Amino acid sequence: MNNKAKIAYFSMEIGLSNNMPTYSGGLGVLAGDTIKSSADLKIPLVAVTLISKKGFFRQDIDPEGRQIEYPVNWEPSKYLIHLPKKVDVQIEGRKVCIYAWSYKVRSVTGGEVEIIFLDTDNKENTTEDREITAYLYGGDDCYRLKQEIVLGIGGVRMLHALGFHINKYHMNEGHASFLTLELLIMSKRDVESVWDERWVWDLDAVKDLCVFTTHTPIETGHDKYTYDLVKKVLGETVPIEILKTLAGENQLNMTLLALNLSKYVNGVAKKHGEVSKSLFPGYEINAITNGVHSFTWTCGSFVKLYDKYIQGWANEPELFVRSETIPDEELWEAHIKAKDDLLSFVKQTNGIELNRESLTIGFARRFTSYKRADLIFTNLERLLKIGEKWSIQIIYAGKAHPKDTPGKDIIKRINEIEKTIRDKIRVVFLKDYNIDMALKLISGVDVWLNTPLRPREASGTSGMKAAHNGVINFSILDGWWIEGHIEGITGWSIGPKPFETLLTNTNDAADAEDLYNKLENTIAQIYYNDKEQWIKIMKNSISKIAYYFNSHRMMRRYVTEAYLR
Ligand SMILES: *Cc1c(COP(=O)(O)O)cnc(C)c1O
């Protein structure tokens, strides 16, 4: 039945629910939303990822405010079905056996998408190889390379073993680029003697099969391997000389490999499409702006509200255009219900009693320097002054990659600042951010804050989730917000408009200053003195943001612009 799937969606991480911790952040949650919308819309898609049996990690915070990491050790057999098929790949000259697990996402529409989780943890493999699919983004370059061989090459082989006939392979980020090599080998022309080795490789046949979505707007964000390592680990099934023409002369760049072997390439927001073009001149790079799965990212009280006033919204989010039909009082009630839920969760986990009347700001995402989680603390004195005038409280959550020391330092810094200002402004850091907590946060605060260093945020998606719950965005003009923002109508911007040429230089102090000014003179002002206007902006968030920035719209575009091309 599901073997009818014709599009294969490859992603290193997939975030569907808390039970399956096979994601680290936005990329994985986006993959999960992609799959859920495909199921709702009955798109014939099958997804491939790694089992990540020890997850990303579980986060705790020590008394000094530092992040501590623990492995997760979840039990796949509780949620997934083990498939009897087996394939192998060559790694360091050894045969590595891969089995798979299956999970089916079933939609109320009757649509269904299968996810194949690849797993090397079996008796046929060496102890070392059994660990290849254990840690999401764990280990060194060599470990990552092995994971990417299993995902790309192993994934294509597994789909064939399972009887799928795929006519589009969609790479969600460059991690899966090795799938192109397996397709290349399959497409190899059968000729006895050729004068030019390149002639036997049918690049166009592979290109016709491949779609590539890039997610990283900076050069260092792309996976690269030395050819010495590639020779040792991957071998030379595709000769290194050919590889160099496809993936870069000096190092194997996974993004270049995907760019050179995909007929359709896109960035994840309009701005990101442009930035990617300047990063990789000469390539045609399109843009399909991300979206989120509306039903998943709408909290209980808003589901009730929409079911009452906007019937059919979950499978047709365009209907959010009718948010005006919701009475103000009921919208506010639904918001207060979400806020109370969040505040009682905070009480339960951190023992802190927040004020339900206070303007509540939320910030939660991966902790990494460019996201500048601590921008709001740039000038503490100034912030505290605002706090004297208006009651504000801030809720944080997020994990830093175990090797990202600067990211971990920001977590520590925020926890330290919390201690020094707690009598004046309440700050809460919730540990172990995950999908369930994300829903509570993006629906339960009043304002969703986003302060990345532009143009580093390729898209961002958490603000779209907030908008689905009438939570108002306050964000740097970067990624999706450039498209979603109308000042004072759908939310508020921070810092200057992005200019074509202004790609990297920005000023923390100036951005912070703008943040303080708007928070003090516009946002708190409206929140406390003009509830009617506040509710209007909440409704606009639904009708002008959720209406468009959802994964149903995104998937329809992938189908018409990428898959059917
Ligand atoms: C949506 C989501 C993200 C992405 O947040 P951004 O602000 O887009 O970076 C990260 N982690 C979780 C758990 C999410 O649900």
Coordinates of C-alpha atoms and ligand atoms in Angstrom, one line a residue:
M1 CA 0.0 0.0 0.0
N2 CA 2.5 2.6 1.2
N3 CA 4.9 1.4 -1.5
K4 CA 3.0 3.7 -3.7
A5 CA 5.0 6.5 -2.3
K6 CA 6.9 8.2 -5.1
I7 CA 8.7 11.0 -3.2
A8 CA 11.4 10.1 -0.7
Y9 CA 12.1 12.8 1.9
F10 CA 15.5 12.4 3.6
S11 CA 16.4 14.2 6.8
M12 CA 19.1 13.7 9.4
E13 CA 16.5 14.5 12.1
I14 CA 12.8 14.2 12.3
G15 CA 10.8 15.7 15.2
L16 CA 7.3 14.3 15.5
S17 CA 6.6 14.1 19.2
N18 CA 8.3 13.9 22.6
N19 CA 8.2 10.1 22.6
M20 CA 10.7 10.0 19.7
P21 CA 13.6 12.3 20.6
T22 CA 15.2 12.0 17.1
Y23 CA 15.5 15.8 16.6
S24 CA 17.6 18.7 17.9
G25 CA 15.7 21.7 16.8
G26 CA 14.0 23.6 14.0
L27 CA 15.3 21.4 11.2
G28 CA 13.8 18.3 12.7
V29 CA 10.6 19.8 13.7
L30 CA 10.2 21.2 10.2
A31 CA 10.7 17.7 8.9
G32 CA 8.0 16.4 11.2
D33 CA 5.6 19.2 10.1
T34 CA 6.4 18.4 6.4
I35 CA 5.5 14.8 7.0
K36 CA 2.3 15.6 8.9
S37 CA 1.1 18.0 6.2
S38 CA 2.0 15.4 3.5
A39 CA -0.2 12.9 5.3
D40 CA -3.1 15.4 5.6
L41 CA -2.8 16.3 2.0
K42 CA -2.3 12.7 0.8
I43 CA 1.0 13.4 -0.9
P44 CA 2.7 10.1 -1.8
L45 CA 5.7 10.6 0.3
V46 CA 8.0 8.3 2.4
A47 CA 10.5 9.7 4.8
V48 CA 14.0 8.4 5.7
T49 CA 16.1 9.3 8.8
L50 CA 18.3 7.7 11.4
I51 CA 17.0 6.1 14.6
S52 CA 19.2 8.2 16.9
K53 CA 18.7 5.7 19.7
K54 CA 20.4 7.9 22.3
G55 CA 18.7 11.0 21.0
F56 CA 20.3 14.4 21.0
F57 CA 20.6 14.7 24.8
R58 CA 18.5 15.4 27.9
Q59 CA 19.4 18.8 29.4
D60 CA 19.7 19.6 33.0
I61 CA 20.9 22.9 34.6
D62 CA 23.3 22.8 37.6
P63 CA 23.2 25.2 40.5
E64 CA 25.6 27.5 38.8
G65 CA 23.3 27.8 35.8
R66 CA 25.4 25.5 33.5
Q67 CA 23.9 23.0 31.0
I68 CA 24.6 19.3 31.8
E69 CA 23.9 16.7 29.2
Y70 CA 22.7 13.1 29.6
P71 CA 22.0 10.5 26.9
V72 CA 18.4 9.8 26.3
N73 CA 18.1 6.0 25.7
W74 CA 14.6 5.7 24.3
E75 CA 13.1 2.4 23.3
P76 CA 12.1 2.4 19.6
S77 CA 10.2 -0.9 19.9
K78 CA 7.6 0.9 22.0
Y79 CA 6.6 3.1 19.1
L80 CA 7.9 1.6 15.9
I81 CA 7.7 -1.6 14.0
H82 CA 11.0 -3.4 13.2
L83 CA 11.2 -4.3 9.5
P84 CA 12.6 -7.7 8.5
K85 CA 14.6 -6.1 5.6
K86 CA 18.4 -5.7 5.7
V87 CA 20.8 -3.8 3.5
D88 CA 24.5 -3.0 3.8
V89 CA 27.0 -0.3 3.0
Q90 CA 30.8 -0.3 2.8
I91 CA 32.4 1.8 5.5
E92 CA 36.2 1.8 6.0
G93 CA 36.2 -1.3 3.8
R94 CA 33.8 -3.2 6.2
K95 CA 30.3 -4.3 5.5
V96 CA 27.9 -2.4 7.8
C97 CA 24.5 -4.0 8.1
I98 CA 21.5 -1.7 8.3
Y99 CA 18.0 -2.6 9.5
A100 CA 15.0 -0.3 9.7
W101 CA 12.1 0.6 11.8
S102 CA 8.8 1.9 10.5
Y103 CA 6.4 4.5 11.8
K104 CA 3.3 5.6 10.1
V105 CA 1.9 9.1 10.5
R106 CA -1.8 8.7 9.9
S107 CA -4.0 11.7 9.2
V108 CA -7.7 12.1 10.0
T109 CA -8.1 12.7 6.3
G110 CA -7.1 9.1 5.6
G111 CA -3.7 10.1 4.3
E112 CA -0.7 8.3 5.6
V113 CA 3.1 8.8 5.4
E114 CA 5.6 6.1 6.4
I115 CA 8.9 7.0 8.1
I116 CA 11.9 4.7 7.8
F117 CA 14.3 4.9 10.7
L118 CA 17.7 3.4 9.8
D119 CA 19.5 1.4 12.5
T120 CA 23.0 -0.1 12.6
D121 CA 22.7 -1.5 16.1
N122 CA 22.6 -5.3 15.3
K123 CA 24.8 -8.3 16.0
E124 CA 26.2 -8.5 12.5
N125 CA 28.1 -5.2 13.1
T126 CA 31.2 -4.4 15.1
T127 CA 30.7 -2.7 18.5
E128 CA 31.8 0.6 16.9
D129 CA 29.5 0.3 13.9
R130 CA 26.5 -0.5 16.1
E131 CA 26.9 3.1 17.5
I132 CA 26.7 4.8 14.1
T133 CA 23.0 5.6 14.4
A134 CA 23.1 6.2 18.2
Y135 CA 23.8 9.9 18.7
L136 CA 22.2 12.7 16.7
Y137 CA 25.0 15.2 15.8
G138 CA 27.4 13.4 18.1
G139 CA 31.1 12.5 17.7
D140 CA 33.7 13.9 15.3
D141 CA 33.9 14.4 11.5
C142 CA 34.6 10.7 10.9
Y143 CA 31.5 9.7 12.9
R144 CA 29.4 12.2 11.1
L145 CA 30.7 11.0 7.7
K146 CA 29.7 7.4 8.6
Q147 CA 26.2 8.6 9.6
E148 CA 25.8 10.4 6.4
I149 CA 26.8 7.3 4.4
V150 CA 24.2 5.3 6.3
L151 CA 21.5 7.9 5.7
G152 CA 22.2 8.7 2.0
I153 CA 23.5 5.5 0.6
G154 CA 21.9 3.1 3.1
G155 CA 18.6 5.0 2.8
V156 CA 18.3 4.6 -1.0
R157 CA 19.2 0.9 -0.7
M158 CA 16.6 0.4 2.0
L159 CA 13.9 2.0 0.0
H160 CA 14.7 -0.3 -2.9
A161 CA 14.8 -3.3 -0.7
L162 CA 11.3 -2.4 0.6
G163 CA 10.0 -2.2 -2.9
F164 CA 9.5 1.6 -3.3
H165 CA 9.7 3.1 -6.8
I166 CA 10.9 6.6 -6.1
N167 CA 10.9 9.4 -8.7
K168 CA 11.9 12.3 -6.5
Y169 CA 14.5 12.3 -3.8
H170 CA 14.2 15.4 -1.5
M171 CA 17.3 16.2 0.6
N172 CA 16.3 18.2 3.6
E173 CA 19.7 19.9 4.1
G174 CA 23.0 18.6 2.8
H175 CA 23.4 15.7 5.4
A176 CA 21.6 13.4 2.9
S177 CA 23.7 14.3 -0.2
F178 CA 25.4 10.9 -0.5
L179 CA 22.1 9.6 -1.8
T180 CA 23.1 11.2 -5.1
L181 CA 26.2 9.0 -5.3
E182 CA 24.1 5.8 -4.9
L183 CA 21.8 7.1 -7.7
L184 CA 24.8 8.0 -9.8
I185 CA 26.1 4.4 -9.5
M186 CA 22.7 3.0 -10.4
S187 CA 22.6 5.3 -13.4
K188 CA 26.0 4.4 -14.6
R189 CA 26.0 3.6 -18.3
D190 CA 27.0 0.1 -19.3
V191 CA 29.8 0.7 -21.7
E192 CA 32.7 -1.6 -22.4
S193 CA 35.4 0.9 -23.1
V194 CA 35.3 4.6 -22.9
W195 CA 37.9 7.2 -23.6
D196 CA 36.5 9.6 -21.0
E197 CA 35.6 8.2 -17.5
R198 CA 33.2 11.0 -17.0
W199 CA 31.0 9.8 -19.8
V200 CA 29.8 6.7 -17.9
W201 CA 28.2 8.8 -15.2
D202 CA 24.8 10.0 -16.2
L203 CA 24.6 13.2 -14.2
D204 CA 21.4 14.4 -15.9
A205 CA 19.5 11.3 -14.9
V206 CA 20.4 11.8 -11.3
K207 CA 19.6 15.5 -11.4
D208 CA 16.1 14.7 -12.7
L209 CA 15.6 12.7 -9.6
C210 CA 16.8 15.1 -7.0
V211 CA 15.5 18.1 -5.0
F212 CA 17.6 19.9 -2.5
T213 CA 16.6 22.3 0.3
T214 CA 19.5 24.2 1.9
H215 CA 19.0 25.6 5.4
T216 CA 22.2 27.3 6.2
P217 CA 23.1 30.9 5.1
I218 CA 26.7 30.8 6.1
E219 CA 29.7 29.1 4.6
T220 CA 30.9 27.3 7.8
G221 CA 27.5 25.8 8.4
H222 CA 27.9 23.3 5.6
D223 CA 29.4 19.8 6.2
K224 CA 32.8 19.3 4.7
Y225 CA 35.2 16.4 4.7
T226 CA 38.8 16.0 3.6
Y227 CA 39.3 13.7 0.6
D228 CA 41.7 11.7 2.7
L229 CA 38.9 10.9 5.2
V230 CA 36.5 10.3 2.3
K231 CA 38.9 7.8 0.7
K232 CA 39.4 6.0 4.0
V233 CA 35.8 5.8 5.1
L234 CA 33.7 5.9 1.9
G235 CA 36.2 4.4 -0.6
E236 CA 36.2 5.1 -4.3
T237 CA 33.1 3.5 -5.7
V238 CA 32.7 6.9 -7.4
P239 CA 36.3 7.8 -8.3
I240 CA 37.7 10.7 -6.2
E241 CA 38.4 12.6 -9.5
I242 CA 34.8 12.6 -10.4
L243 CA 33.8 13.5 -6.8
K244 CA 36.0 16.5 -6.9
T245 CA 34.2 17.9 -10.0
L246 CA 30.9 17.5 -8.1
A247 CA 31.7 18.3 -4.5
G248 CA 34.7 20.7 -4.5
E249 CA 38.3 20.4 -5.4
N250 CA 39.9 20.7 -1.9
Q251 CA 37.2 19.2 0.3
L252 CA 34.1 17.3 -0.1
N253 CA 31.3 19.8 0.5
M254 CA 28.0 18.1 1.0
T255 CA 26.1 21.2 0.0
L256 CA 28.0 21.5 -3.3
L257 CA 27.4 17.9 -4.0
A258 CA 23.6 18.3 -3.6
L259 CA 23.7 21.6 -5.6
N260 CA 25.4 19.9 -8.5
L261 CA 23.1 16.9 -8.6
S262 CA 19.7 18.5 -8.1
K263 CA 17.5 19.9 -10.7
Y264 CA 15.5 21.9 -8.2
V265 CA 17.2 23.8 -5.3
N266 CA 15.6 26.1 -2.8
G267 CA 16.3 28.2 0.3
V268 CA 13.7 28.3 3.1
A269 CA 12.7 32.0 2.9
K270 CA 12.9 34.6 0.2
K271 CA 15.9 36.4 1.8
H272 CA 17.6 33.1 2.4
G273 CA 17.2 32.2 -1.3
E274 CA 19.1 35.4 -2.2
V275 CA 21.8 34.9 0.4
S276 CA 22.3 31.3 -0.8
K277 CA 22.7 32.6 -4.4
S278 CA 25.5 34.9 -3.3
L279 CA 27.1 32.1 -1.3
F280 CA 26.9 29.8 -4.4
P281 CA 27.1 32.0 -7.5
G282 CA 26.0 30.4 -10.7
Y283 CA 23.4 28.1 -9.3
E284 CA 19.7 28.6 -9.7
I285 CA 18.3 28.7 -6.2
N286 CA 14.6 29.2 -5.6
A287 CA 12.8 30.0 -2.4
I288 CA 9.9 28.2 -0.6
T289 CA 9.3 29.9 2.7
N290 CA 8.9 27.4 5.6
G291 CA 5.6 26.8 7.4
V292 CA 4.4 25.0 10.4
H293 CA 1.8 22.3 10.9
S294 CA -1.3 24.3 12.0
F295 CA -3.0 21.6 14.0
T296 CA 0.2 20.5 15.8
W297 CA 1.0 24.0 16.8
T298 CA -2.4 25.2 18.0
C299 CA -3.0 24.8 21.7
G300 CA -6.2 23.3 23.1
S301 CA -8.1 26.5 23.9
F302 CA -7.4 27.8 20.3
V303 CA -8.4 24.5 18.7
K304 CA -11.7 24.9 20.4
L305 CA -12.0 28.5 19.3
Y306 CA -11.2 27.7 15.7
D307 CA -13.5 24.7 15.6
K308 CA -16.3 27.0 16.7
Y309 CA -15.6 30.0 14.4
I310 CA -13.4 28.8 11.5
Q311 CA -14.5 25.2 10.8
G312 CA -12.2 23.2 8.6
W313 CA -9.2 25.4 9.5
A314 CA -6.9 22.5 10.3
N315 CA -6.8 21.1 6.8
E316 CA -7.4 24.4 5.1
P317 CA -5.4 27.0 7.1
E318 CA -6.3 29.7 4.4
L319 CA -9.5 30.0 6.3
F320 CA -7.6 31.8 9.0
V321 CA -8.2 34.8 6.8
R322 CA -11.6 34.8 8.6
S323 CA -10.2 35.5 12.1
E324 CA -12.4 38.6 12.4
T325 CA -15.3 36.4 13.0
I326 CA -14.0 35.5 16.5
P327 CA -15.3 37.7 19.3
D328 CA -12.7 39.6 21.1
E329 CA -13.6 38.4 24.6
E330 CA -13.5 34.7 23.5
L331 CA -10.1 35.2 21.9
W332 CA -8.8 36.8 25.0
E333 CA -10.3 34.0 27.2
A334 CA -8.6 31.4 25.1
H335 CA -5.3 33.2 25.4
I336 CA -5.6 33.6 29.2
K337 CA -6.3 29.8 29.4
A338 CA -3.1 29.1 27.5
K339 CA -1.2 31.6 29.6
D340 CA -2.5 30.0 32.8
D341 CA -1.5 26.6 31.5
L342 CA 2.0 27.8 30.9
L343 CA 2.3 29.6 34.3
S344 CA 1.2 26.5 36.2
F345 CA 3.7 24.5 34.2
V346 CA 6.4 27.0 35.3
K347 CA 5.3 26.7 38.9
Q348 CA 5.4 22.9 38.7
T349 CA 8.8 22.6 37.1
N350 CA 10.7 25.7 38.5
G351 CA 8.6 26.5 41.6
I352 CA 8.3 30.1 40.5
E353 CA 5.0 31.9 40.6
L354 CA 4.7 34.2 37.7
N355 CA 2.0 36.9 37.4
R356 CA -0.8 36.3 35.0
E357 CA -1.4 40.0 34.5
S358 CA 2.2 40.8 33.6
L359 CA 3.4 41.3 30.0
T360 CA 5.1 37.9 29.4
I361 CA 7.9 37.5 26.9
G362 CA 9.0 34.1 25.5
F363 CA 12.3 33.1 24.0
A364 CA 13.0 29.4 23.2
R365 CA 15.0 27.8 20.5
R366 CA 18.5 26.2 20.1
F367 CA 21.1 28.2 22.0
T368 CA 23.8 29.2 19.7
S369 CA 25.6 32.5 19.5
Y370 CA 24.0 34.0 16.4
K371 CA 20.5 33.7 18.0
R372 CA 21.6 36.2 20.7
A373 CA 19.3 35.0 23.4
D374 CA 20.8 37.5 25.8
L375 CA 20.4 40.6 23.6
I376 CA 17.7 41.9 25.9
F377 CA 20.3 42.0 28.7
T378 CA 22.7 44.2 26.7
N379 CA 22.0 47.2 28.9
L380 CA 20.7 45.9 32.2
E381 CA 20.1 49.3 33.7
R382 CA 17.9 50.3 30.8
L383 CA 15.9 47.1 31.0
L384 CA 15.4 47.4 34.8
K385 CA 14.1 51.0 34.2
I386 CA 11.5 49.6 31.8
G387 CA 10.7 47.0 34.4
E388 CA 10.0 49.7 37.0
K389 CA 7.6 51.4 34.7
W390 CA 5.8 48.2 33.4
S391 CA 5.7 44.8 34.9
I392 CA 7.4 42.4 32.6
Q393 CA 8.6 38.8 32.9
I394 CA 10.6 36.6 30.6
I395 CA 10.5 32.8 30.0
Y396 CA 13.4 31.0 28.3
A397 CA 14.1 27.5 27.2
G398 CA 16.6 25.8 24.8
K399 CA 19.5 23.5 24.5
A400 CA 23.0 24.3 23.3
H401 CA 24.9 21.6 21.3
P402 CA 27.3 19.9 23.7
K403 CA 30.3 21.2 21.8
D404 CA 29.0 24.8 21.4
T405 CA 30.8 26.5 24.3
P406 CA 29.7 30.0 23.4
G407 CA 26.1 28.7 23.2
K408 CA 26.4 27.1 26.6
D409 CA 27.9 30.3 28.0
I410 CA 24.8 32.2 27.1
I411 CA 22.6 29.7 29.1
K412 CA 24.9 30.3 32.1
R413 CA 24.9 34.0 31.6
I414 CA 21.1 34.2 31.5
N415 CA 20.8 32.1 34.7
E416 CA 23.3 34.3 36.4
I417 CA 21.5 37.5 35.4
E418 CA 18.3 36.0 36.6
K419 CA 19.7 35.8 40.1
T420 CA 20.8 39.4 40.1
I421 CA 17.5 40.9 38.9
R422 CA 14.9 38.6 40.3
D423 CA 13.4 41.2 42.7
K424 CA 12.8 43.5 39.7
I425 CA 12.2 41.4 36.7
R426 CA 11.3 37.7 36.8
V427 CA 13.3 35.5 34.4
V428 CA 12.7 31.8 34.2
F429 CA 14.8 29.2 32.4
L430 CA 12.9 26.0 31.7
K431 CA 15.3 23.0 31.3
D432 CA 15.1 20.3 28.6
Y433 CA 13.3 22.1 25.8
N434 CA 11.2 19.8 23.7
I435 CA 8.1 19.7 21.4
D436 CA 5.5 19.6 24.1
M437 CA 7.1 22.4 26.0
A438 CA 7.4 24.4 22.8
L439 CA 3.6 24.3 22.3
K440 CA 3.1 25.5 25.9
L441 CA 5.5 28.3 25.4
I442 CA 4.6 29.6 22.0
S443 CA 0.9 29.7 23.0
G444 CA 1.2 30.9 26.6
V445 CA 3.3 34.0 26.5
D446 CA 2.1 37.4 25.2
V447 CA 5.1 38.3 23.0
W448 CA 7.5 36.0 21.1
L449 CA 11.0 37.4 21.0
N450 CA 13.5 36.6 18.3
T451 CA 16.8 38.4 18.1
P452 CA 19.1 36.6 15.6
L453 CA 22.2 38.2 14.0
R454 CA 21.0 38.8 10.5
P455 CA 21.2 37.2 7.9
R456 CA 22.0 34.1 9.9
E457 CA 18.4 33.0 10.5
A458 CA 17.6 31.2 7.3
S459 CA 13.9 31.1 8.2
G460 CA 13.0 30.4 11.8
T461 CA 9.6 28.8 12.5
S462 CA 8.8 29.3 16.2
G463 CA 7.3 32.7 15.5
M464 CA 4.9 31.1 13.0
K465 CA 3.8 28.7 15.8
A466 CA 3.3 31.7 18.1
A467 CA 1.1 33.5 15.5
H468 CA -1.2 30.4 15.3
N469 CA -2.1 31.1 18.9
G470 CA -2.5 34.8 18.6
V471 CA 0.9 35.4 20.3
I472 CA 2.5 38.5 18.9
N473 CA 6.0 38.5 17.2
F474 CA 8.7 41.0 18.2
S475 CA 11.7 40.1 16.0
I476 CA 14.8 41.2 14.1
L477 CA 13.9 41.5 10.4
D478 CA 15.5 38.3 9.2
G479 CA 14.3 35.0 7.7
W480 CA 10.6 34.5 7.5
W481 CA 9.8 37.7 9.5
I482 CA 10.8 39.9 6.5
E483 CA 7.9 38.4 4.7
G484 CA 5.5 38.2 7.7
H485 CA 6.1 41.6 9.3
I486 CA 3.9 44.7 8.9
E487 CA 5.0 47.1 11.5
G488 CA 2.4 47.6 14.2
I489 CA -0.1 45.4 12.4
T490 CA 1.3 41.9 12.5
G491 CA 3.8 42.6 15.2
W492 CA 7.0 44.6 15.7
S493 CA 10.5 44.6 14.2
I494 CA 13.8 45.1 16.0
G495 CA 16.6 47.1 14.4
P496 CA 17.0 48.4 10.9
K497 CA 15.5 47.0 7.7
P498 CA 17.8 44.6 6.0
F499 CA 19.4 46.1 2.9
E500 CA 20.6 44.0 0.0
T501 CA 24.3 44.7 0.8
L502 CA 24.0 44.6 4.5
L503 CA 24.5 40.9 5.0
T504 CA 26.6 40.5 8.1
N505 CA 27.4 43.7 9.9
T506 CA 25.0 44.6 12.5
N507 CA 25.3 46.3 15.8
D508 CA 24.2 44.6 19.0
A509 CA 24.0 47.8 20.9
A510 CA 21.8 49.5 18.3
D511 CA 19.5 46.5 18.0
A512 CA 19.2 46.4 21.8
E513 CA 18.4 50.1 21.9
D514 CA 15.6 49.7 19.4
L515 CA 14.3 46.7 21.4
Y516 CA 14.2 48.7 24.6
N517 CA 12.5 51.7 22.9
K518 CA 9.7 49.6 21.4
L519 CA 9.2 47.5 24.4
E520 CA 8.8 50.5 26.6
N521 CA 7.0 53.0 24.4
T522 CA 4.9 50.7 22.1
I523 CA 4.5 47.2 23.2
A524 CA 4.0 47.6 27.0
Q525 CA 2.0 50.7 26.3
I526 CA -0.5 48.9 24.1
Y527 CA -0.6 45.8 26.3
Y528 CA -1.5 47.7 29.4
N529 CA -3.5 50.6 28.0
D530 CA -5.1 49.5 24.8
K531 CA -6.4 45.9 25.0
E532 CA -8.6 46.4 22.0
Q533 CA -5.6 47.3 19.8
W534 CA -3.6 44.4 21.3
I535 CA -6.4 41.9 20.4
K536 CA -6.5 43.4 16.9
I537 CA -2.8 42.6 16.4
M538 CA -3.4 39.1 17.9
K539 CA -6.1 38.5 15.2
N540 CA -3.9 39.9 12.5
S541 CA -1.2 37.4 13.6
I542 CA -3.8 34.7 12.9
S543 CA -5.2 36.1 9.6
K544 CA -2.0 37.5 8.1
I545 CA 0.6 35.1 9.5
A546 CA -0.9 31.7 10.3
Y547 CA -2.9 32.0 7.2
Y548 CA 0.2 31.8 5.1
F549 CA 3.1 30.5 7.2
N550 CA 1.8 26.9 7.5
S551 CA 3.2 23.7 6.1
H552 CA 0.1 22.9 4.0
R553 CA 0.9 25.9 1.9
M554 CA 4.6 25.0 1.9
M555 CA 3.9 21.4 0.8
R556 CA 1.6 22.5 -2.0
R557 CA 4.4 24.6 -3.3
Y558 CA 7.0 21.7 -3.0
V559 CA 4.6 19.5 -5.0
T560 CA 3.9 22.0 -7.8
E561 CA 7.3 23.7 -8.0
A562 CA 9.8 20.9 -7.0
Y563 CA 8.3 17.4 -7.1
L564 CA 6.3 17.7 -10.4
R565 CA 9.1 19.4 -12.3
Ligands
LIG1 C1 9.9 25.2 16.4 C2 11.0 24.6 17.2 C3 12.3 25.1 17.1 C4 12.7 26.1 16.1 O1 12.7 27.4 16.7 P1 13.3 28.6 15.9 O2 12.9 29.8 16.7 O3 12.7 28.6 14.5 O4 14.8 28.4 15.8 C5 13.3 24.5 17.9 N1 13.0 23.5 18.8 C6 11.7 23.1 19.0 C7 11.5 22.0 20.0 C8 10.7 23.6 18.2 O5 9.5 23.2 18.4

